[in-house]
C-alpha positions as a Markdown table, in Angstrom:
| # | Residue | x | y | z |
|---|---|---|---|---|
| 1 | Unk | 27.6 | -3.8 | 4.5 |
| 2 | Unk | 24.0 | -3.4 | 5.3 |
| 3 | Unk | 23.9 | 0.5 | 5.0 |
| 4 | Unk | 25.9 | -0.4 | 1.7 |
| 5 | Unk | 23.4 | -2.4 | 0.2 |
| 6 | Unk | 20.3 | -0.4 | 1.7 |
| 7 | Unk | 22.0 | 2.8 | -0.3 |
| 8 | Unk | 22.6 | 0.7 | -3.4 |
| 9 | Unk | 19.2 | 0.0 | -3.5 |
| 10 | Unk | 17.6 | 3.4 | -2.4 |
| 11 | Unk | 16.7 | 4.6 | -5.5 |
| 12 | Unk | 14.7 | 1.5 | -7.3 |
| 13 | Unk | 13.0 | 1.5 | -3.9 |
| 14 | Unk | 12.2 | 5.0 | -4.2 |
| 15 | Unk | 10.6 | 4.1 | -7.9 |
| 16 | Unk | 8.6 | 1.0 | -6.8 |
| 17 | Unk | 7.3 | 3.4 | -3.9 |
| 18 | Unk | 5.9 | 5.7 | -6.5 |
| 19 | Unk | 4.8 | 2.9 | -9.0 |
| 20 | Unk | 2.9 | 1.2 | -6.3 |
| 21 | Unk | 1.4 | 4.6 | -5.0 |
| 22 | Unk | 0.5 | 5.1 | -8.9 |
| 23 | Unk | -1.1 | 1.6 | -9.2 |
| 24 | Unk | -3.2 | 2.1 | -6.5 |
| 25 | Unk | -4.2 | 5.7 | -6.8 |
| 26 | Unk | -5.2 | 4.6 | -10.4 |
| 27 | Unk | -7.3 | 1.7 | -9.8 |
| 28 | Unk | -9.3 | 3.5 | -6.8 |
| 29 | Unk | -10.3 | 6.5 | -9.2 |
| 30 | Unk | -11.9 | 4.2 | -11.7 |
| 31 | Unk | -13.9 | 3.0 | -8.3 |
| 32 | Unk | -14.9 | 6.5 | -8.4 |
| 33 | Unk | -15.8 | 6.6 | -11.8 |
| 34 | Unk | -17.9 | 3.5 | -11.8 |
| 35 | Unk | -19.8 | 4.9 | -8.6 |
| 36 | Unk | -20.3 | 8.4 | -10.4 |
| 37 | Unk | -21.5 | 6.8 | -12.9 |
| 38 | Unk | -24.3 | 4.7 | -11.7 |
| 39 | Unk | -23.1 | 1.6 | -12.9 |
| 40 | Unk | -22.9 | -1.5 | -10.6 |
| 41 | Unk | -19.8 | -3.1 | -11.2 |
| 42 | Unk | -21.4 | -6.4 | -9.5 |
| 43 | Unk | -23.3 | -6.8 | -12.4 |
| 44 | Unk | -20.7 | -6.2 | -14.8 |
| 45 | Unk | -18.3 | -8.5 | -13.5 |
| 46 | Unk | -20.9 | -11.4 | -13.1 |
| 47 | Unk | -21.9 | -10.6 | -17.5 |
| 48 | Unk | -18.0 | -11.2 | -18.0 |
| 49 | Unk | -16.7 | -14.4 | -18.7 |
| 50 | Unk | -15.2 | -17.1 | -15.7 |
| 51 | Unk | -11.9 | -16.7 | -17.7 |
| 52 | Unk | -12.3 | -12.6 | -17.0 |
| 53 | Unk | -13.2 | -12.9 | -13.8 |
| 54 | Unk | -10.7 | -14.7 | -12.6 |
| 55 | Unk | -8.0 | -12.6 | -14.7 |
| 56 | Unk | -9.9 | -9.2 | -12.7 |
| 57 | Unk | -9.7 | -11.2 | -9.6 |
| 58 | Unk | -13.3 | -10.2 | -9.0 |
| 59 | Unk | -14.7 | -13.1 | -8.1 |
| 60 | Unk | -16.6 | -13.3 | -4.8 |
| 61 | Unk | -16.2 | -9.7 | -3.9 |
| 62 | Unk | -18.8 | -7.0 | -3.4 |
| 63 | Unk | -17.4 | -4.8 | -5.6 |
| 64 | Unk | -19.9 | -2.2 | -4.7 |
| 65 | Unk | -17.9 | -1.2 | -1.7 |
| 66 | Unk | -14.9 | 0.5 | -1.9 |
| 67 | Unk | -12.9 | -2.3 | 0.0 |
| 68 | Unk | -14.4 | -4.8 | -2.3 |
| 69 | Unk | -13.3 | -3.3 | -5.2 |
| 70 | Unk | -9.7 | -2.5 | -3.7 |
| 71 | Unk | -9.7 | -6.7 | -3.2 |
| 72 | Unk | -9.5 | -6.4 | -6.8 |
| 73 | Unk | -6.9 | -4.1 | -7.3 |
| 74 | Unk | -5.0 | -6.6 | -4.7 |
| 75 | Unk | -4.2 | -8.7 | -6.7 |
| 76 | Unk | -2.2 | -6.6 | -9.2 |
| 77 | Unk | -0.8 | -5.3 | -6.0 |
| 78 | Unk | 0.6 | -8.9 | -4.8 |
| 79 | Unk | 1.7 | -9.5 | -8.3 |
| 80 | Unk | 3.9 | -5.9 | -8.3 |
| 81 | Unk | 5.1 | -6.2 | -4.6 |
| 82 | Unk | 5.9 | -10.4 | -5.3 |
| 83 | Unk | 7.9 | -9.3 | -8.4 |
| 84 | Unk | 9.6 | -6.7 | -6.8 |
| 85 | Unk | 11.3 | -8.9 | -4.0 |
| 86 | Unk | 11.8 | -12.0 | -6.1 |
| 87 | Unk | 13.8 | -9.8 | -8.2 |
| 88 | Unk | 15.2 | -8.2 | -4.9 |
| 89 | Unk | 16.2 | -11.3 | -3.2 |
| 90 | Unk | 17.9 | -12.3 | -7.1 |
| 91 | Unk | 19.9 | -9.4 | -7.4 |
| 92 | Unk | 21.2 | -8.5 | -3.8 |
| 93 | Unk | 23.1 | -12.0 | -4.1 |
| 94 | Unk | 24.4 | -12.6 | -7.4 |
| 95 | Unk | 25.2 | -8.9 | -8.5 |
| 96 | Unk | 28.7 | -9.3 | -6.2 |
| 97 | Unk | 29.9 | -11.8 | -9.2 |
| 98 | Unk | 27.7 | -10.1 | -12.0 |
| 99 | Unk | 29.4 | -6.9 | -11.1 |
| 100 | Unk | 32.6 | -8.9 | -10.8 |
| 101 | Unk | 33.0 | -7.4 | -6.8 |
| 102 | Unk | 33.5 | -10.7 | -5.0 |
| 103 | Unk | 37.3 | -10.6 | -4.2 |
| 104 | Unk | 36.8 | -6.7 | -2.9 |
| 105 | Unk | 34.2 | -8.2 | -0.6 |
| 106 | Unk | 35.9 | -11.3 | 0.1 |
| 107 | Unk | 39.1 | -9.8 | 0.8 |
| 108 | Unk | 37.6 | -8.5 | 4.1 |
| 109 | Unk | 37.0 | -10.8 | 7.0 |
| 110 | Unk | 33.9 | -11.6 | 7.0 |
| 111 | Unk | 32.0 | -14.8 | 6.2 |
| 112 | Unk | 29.9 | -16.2 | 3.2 |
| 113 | Unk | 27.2 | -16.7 | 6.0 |
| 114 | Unk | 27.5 | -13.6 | 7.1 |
| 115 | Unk | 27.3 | -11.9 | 3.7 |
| 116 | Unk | 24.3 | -13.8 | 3.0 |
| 117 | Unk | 22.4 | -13.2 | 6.2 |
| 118 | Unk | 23.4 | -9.4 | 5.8 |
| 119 | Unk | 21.9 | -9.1 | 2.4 |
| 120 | Unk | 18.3 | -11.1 | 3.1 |
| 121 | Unk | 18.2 | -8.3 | 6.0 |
| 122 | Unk | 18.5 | -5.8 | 3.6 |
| 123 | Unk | 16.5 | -7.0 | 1.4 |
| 124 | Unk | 13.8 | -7.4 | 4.3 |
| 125 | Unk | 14.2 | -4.1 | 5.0 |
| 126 | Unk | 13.1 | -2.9 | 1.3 |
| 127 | Unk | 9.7 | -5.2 | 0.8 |
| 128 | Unk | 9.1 | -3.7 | 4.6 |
| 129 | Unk | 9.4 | -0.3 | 3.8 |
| 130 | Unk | 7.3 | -1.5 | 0.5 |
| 131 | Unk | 4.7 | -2.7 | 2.5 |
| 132 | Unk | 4.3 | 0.4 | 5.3 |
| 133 | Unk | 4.2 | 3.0 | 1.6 |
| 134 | Unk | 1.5 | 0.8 | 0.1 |
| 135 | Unk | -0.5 | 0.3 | 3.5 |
| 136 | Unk | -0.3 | 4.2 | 4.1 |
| 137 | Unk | -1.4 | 4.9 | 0.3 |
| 138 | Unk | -3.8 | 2.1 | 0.2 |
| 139 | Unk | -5.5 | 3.5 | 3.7 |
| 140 | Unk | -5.6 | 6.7 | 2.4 |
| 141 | Unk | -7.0 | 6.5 | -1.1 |
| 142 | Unk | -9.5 | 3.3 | -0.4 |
| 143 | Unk | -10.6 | 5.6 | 2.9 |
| 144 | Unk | -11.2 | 8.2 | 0.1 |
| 145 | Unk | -13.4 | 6.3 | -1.2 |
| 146 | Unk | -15.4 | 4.2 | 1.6 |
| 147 | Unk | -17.8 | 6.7 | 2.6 |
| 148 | Unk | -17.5 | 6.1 | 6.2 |
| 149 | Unk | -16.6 | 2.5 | 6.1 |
| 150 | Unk | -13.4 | 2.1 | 8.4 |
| 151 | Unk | -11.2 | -0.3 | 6.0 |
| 152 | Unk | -7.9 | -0.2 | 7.8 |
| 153 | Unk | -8.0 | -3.3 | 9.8 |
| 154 | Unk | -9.2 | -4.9 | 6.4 |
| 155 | Unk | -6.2 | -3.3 | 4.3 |
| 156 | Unk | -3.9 | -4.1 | 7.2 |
| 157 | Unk | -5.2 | -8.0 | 7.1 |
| 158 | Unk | -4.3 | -8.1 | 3.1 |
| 159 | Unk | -1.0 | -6.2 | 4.3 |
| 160 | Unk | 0.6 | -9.0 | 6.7 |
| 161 | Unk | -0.2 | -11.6 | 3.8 |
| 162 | Unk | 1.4 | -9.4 | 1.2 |
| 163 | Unk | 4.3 | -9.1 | 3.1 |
| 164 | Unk | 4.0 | -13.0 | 4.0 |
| 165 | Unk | 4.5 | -13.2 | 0.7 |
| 166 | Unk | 7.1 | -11.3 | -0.3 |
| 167 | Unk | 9.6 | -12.8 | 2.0 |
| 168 | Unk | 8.9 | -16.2 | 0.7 |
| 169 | Unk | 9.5 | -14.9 | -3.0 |
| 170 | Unk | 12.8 | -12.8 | -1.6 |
| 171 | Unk | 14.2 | -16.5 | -0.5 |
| 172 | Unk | 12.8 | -17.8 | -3.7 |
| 173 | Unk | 15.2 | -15.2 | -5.4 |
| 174 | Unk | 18.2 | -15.6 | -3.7 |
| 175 | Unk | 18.2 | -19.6 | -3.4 |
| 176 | Unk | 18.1 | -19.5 | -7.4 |
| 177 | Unk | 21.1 | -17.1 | -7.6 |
| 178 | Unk | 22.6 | -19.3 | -4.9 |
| 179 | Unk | 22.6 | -22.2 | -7.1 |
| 180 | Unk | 22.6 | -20.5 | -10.7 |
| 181 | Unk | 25.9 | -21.0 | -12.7 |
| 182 | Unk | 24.8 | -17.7 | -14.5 |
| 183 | Unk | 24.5 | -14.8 | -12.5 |
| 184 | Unk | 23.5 | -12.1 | -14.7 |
| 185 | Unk | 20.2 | -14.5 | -15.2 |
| 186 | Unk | 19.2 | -15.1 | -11.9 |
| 187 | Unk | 16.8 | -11.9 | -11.4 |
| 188 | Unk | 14.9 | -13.9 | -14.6 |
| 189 | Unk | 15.0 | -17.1 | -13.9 |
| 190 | Unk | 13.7 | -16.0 | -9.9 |
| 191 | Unk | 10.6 | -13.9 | -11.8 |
| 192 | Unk | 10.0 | -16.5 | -14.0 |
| 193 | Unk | 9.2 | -19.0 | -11.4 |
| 194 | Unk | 6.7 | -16.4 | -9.9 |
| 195 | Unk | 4.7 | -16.1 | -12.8 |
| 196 | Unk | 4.6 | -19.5 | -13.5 |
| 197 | Unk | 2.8 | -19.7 | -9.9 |
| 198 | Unk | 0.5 | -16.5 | -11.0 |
| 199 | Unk | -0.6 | -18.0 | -14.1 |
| 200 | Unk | -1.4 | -21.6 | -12.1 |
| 201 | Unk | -3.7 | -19.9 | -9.7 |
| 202 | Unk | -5.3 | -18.7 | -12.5 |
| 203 | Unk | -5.7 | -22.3 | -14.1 |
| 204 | Unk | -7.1 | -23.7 | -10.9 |
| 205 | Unk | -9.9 | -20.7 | -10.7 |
| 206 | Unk | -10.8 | -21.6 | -14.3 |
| 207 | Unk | -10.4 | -25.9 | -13.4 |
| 208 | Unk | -11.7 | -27.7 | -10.6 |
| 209 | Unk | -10.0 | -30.8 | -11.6 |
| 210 | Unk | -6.5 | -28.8 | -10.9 |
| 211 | Unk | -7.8 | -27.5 | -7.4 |
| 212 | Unk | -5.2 | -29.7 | -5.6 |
| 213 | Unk | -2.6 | -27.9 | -7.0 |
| 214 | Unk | -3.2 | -24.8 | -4.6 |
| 215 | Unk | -0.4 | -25.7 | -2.6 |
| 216 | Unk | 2.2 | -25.0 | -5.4 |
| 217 | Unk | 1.3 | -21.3 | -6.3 |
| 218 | Unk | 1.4 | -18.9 | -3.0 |
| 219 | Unk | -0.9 | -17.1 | -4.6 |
| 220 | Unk | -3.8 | -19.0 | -3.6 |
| 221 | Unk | -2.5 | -18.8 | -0.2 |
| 222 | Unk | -3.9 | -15.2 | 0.4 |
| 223 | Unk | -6.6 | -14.7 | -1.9 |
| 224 | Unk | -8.3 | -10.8 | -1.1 |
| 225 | Unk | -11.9 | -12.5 | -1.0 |
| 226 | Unk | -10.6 | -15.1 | 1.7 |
| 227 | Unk | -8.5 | -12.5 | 3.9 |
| 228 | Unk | -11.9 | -9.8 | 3.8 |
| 229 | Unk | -14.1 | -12.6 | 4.7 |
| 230 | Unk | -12.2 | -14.9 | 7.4 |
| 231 | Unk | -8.6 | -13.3 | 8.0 |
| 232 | Unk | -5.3 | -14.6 | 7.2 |
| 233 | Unk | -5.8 | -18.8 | 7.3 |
| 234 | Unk | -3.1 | -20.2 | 9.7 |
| 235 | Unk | -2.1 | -23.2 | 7.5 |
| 236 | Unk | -1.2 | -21.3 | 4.5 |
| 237 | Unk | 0.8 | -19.1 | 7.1 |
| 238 | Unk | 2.6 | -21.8 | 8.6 |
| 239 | Unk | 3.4 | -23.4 | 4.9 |
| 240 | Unk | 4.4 | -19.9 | 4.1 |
| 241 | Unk | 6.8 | -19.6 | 7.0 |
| 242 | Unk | 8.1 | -23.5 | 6.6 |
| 243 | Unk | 8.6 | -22.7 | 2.9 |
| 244 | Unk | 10.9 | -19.4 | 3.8 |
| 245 | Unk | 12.7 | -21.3 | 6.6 |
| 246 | Unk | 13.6 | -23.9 | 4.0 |
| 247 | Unk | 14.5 | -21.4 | 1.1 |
| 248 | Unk | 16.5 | -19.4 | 3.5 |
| 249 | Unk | 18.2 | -22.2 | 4.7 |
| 250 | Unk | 19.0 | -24.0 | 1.3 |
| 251 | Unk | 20.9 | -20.6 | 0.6 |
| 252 | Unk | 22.8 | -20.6 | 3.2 |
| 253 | Unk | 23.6 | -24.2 | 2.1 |
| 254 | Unk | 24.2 | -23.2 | -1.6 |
| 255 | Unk | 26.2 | -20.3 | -1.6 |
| 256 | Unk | 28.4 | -21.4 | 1.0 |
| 257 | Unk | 29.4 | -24.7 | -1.5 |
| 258 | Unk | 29.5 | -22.5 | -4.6 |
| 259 | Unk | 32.4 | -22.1 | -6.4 |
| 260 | Unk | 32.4 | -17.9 | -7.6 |
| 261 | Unk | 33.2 | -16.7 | -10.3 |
| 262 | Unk | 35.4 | -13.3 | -10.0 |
């Protein structure tokens, strides 16, 4: 079952390999362009607007450096990797009774628990190989660019929060298609909830009265200017962790009591 589902999914891993390796590539050669060029993209970003800086995710980075400026890019990376496995985590359950398989799996012996833990390993397995691509690519082209800097241990720092991240948003995915009554809508309804949390973390850059709200949106949880400066922080990683354990769980829970349709 696992080797089924990893092959099933091969091929849109394959494209968001290359998308991710596209995104990255892109955003470091304008960092090229910019340095070429003279131009200090410190300056620039402090004439823009708070609203724009927050939407370029600039703020507090030196954006001189190539690192710095690859912060920036992070968080368009987050955004595509986070997308990627809420959709993932959406799909890989609910496409048995979208695609109206259930009774072939069923028929065989094997539990809903086991189907369930089967599939979230699969799925683990994708955002993993996801991550190791985009930390190769991201080494690679941000070395490129560093002039000597060594930036691996800081890519690898915004790495392990990435993939924090995306296995929080994978159990995000596949508790909604656990309790869905609509299959086919899951993959939506699992995205949509991650970009209501992307545009919140926006709202509390731009508000200081909504600042309490942090907790809700993980994307405040590993913010590029906080992982460069101090590392990963500890209780974001814990509430990341408790926050999977209880997604994961409630899945379990959910899919087990669901009635499916075939």
């Amino acid at each position: 079952m696992y080797w089924r589902e990893m092959k099933a999914h091969r091929k849109s891993l394959i494209i968001w390999c290359i998308g991710m390796s596209a995104l990255i590539a892109a955003g470091m050669s304008e960092f090229g362009a910019f340095t070429s060029s003279g131009q200090s993209m410190n300056d620039l970003m402090e004439s823009m607007p708070k609203a724009m800086q927050s939407f370029m995710g600039g703020g507090g980075l030196d954006l001189s450096t190539a690192i710095g400026y690859y912060g920036l890019l992070f968080l368009y990376i987050i955004l595509m990797a986070t997308i990627h496995a809420a959709m993932l985590g959406a799909t890989i359950l609910s496409k048995e009774e979208r695609d109206k398989t259930v009774e072939f799996l069923f028929v065989k012996p094997v539990t809903r628990r086991k189907v369930v833990a089967v599939k979230m390993l699969a799925a683990a397995t994708n955002v993993l190989i996801l991550t190791l691509v985009t930390w190769g690519v991201s080494i690679l082209i941000a070395g490129h660019y560093s002039e000597g800097e060594n930036v691996t241990g800081s890519i690898g720092r915004l790495m392990l929060g990435m993939l924090i991240l995306q296995l929080l948003f994978i159990v995000t995915g596949t508790v909604v298609a656990a309790v869905s009554k609509r299959p086919g809508k899951a993959s939506v309804i699992a995205t949509g909830i991650l970009l209501a949390a992307f545009f919140l973390s926006f709202a509390i850059d731009l508000s200081e009265k909504l600042e309490a709200l942090k907790f809700l949106t993980p994307f405040k949880y590993f913010e590029a200017r906080n992982i460069l400066d101090g590392g990963l922080e500890p209780a974001y990683v814990i509430l990341s962790a408790l926050l999977t354990i209880l997604f994961g769980t409630a899945t379990f829970w959910f899919y087990k009591k669901r009635d499916l349709k075939v």
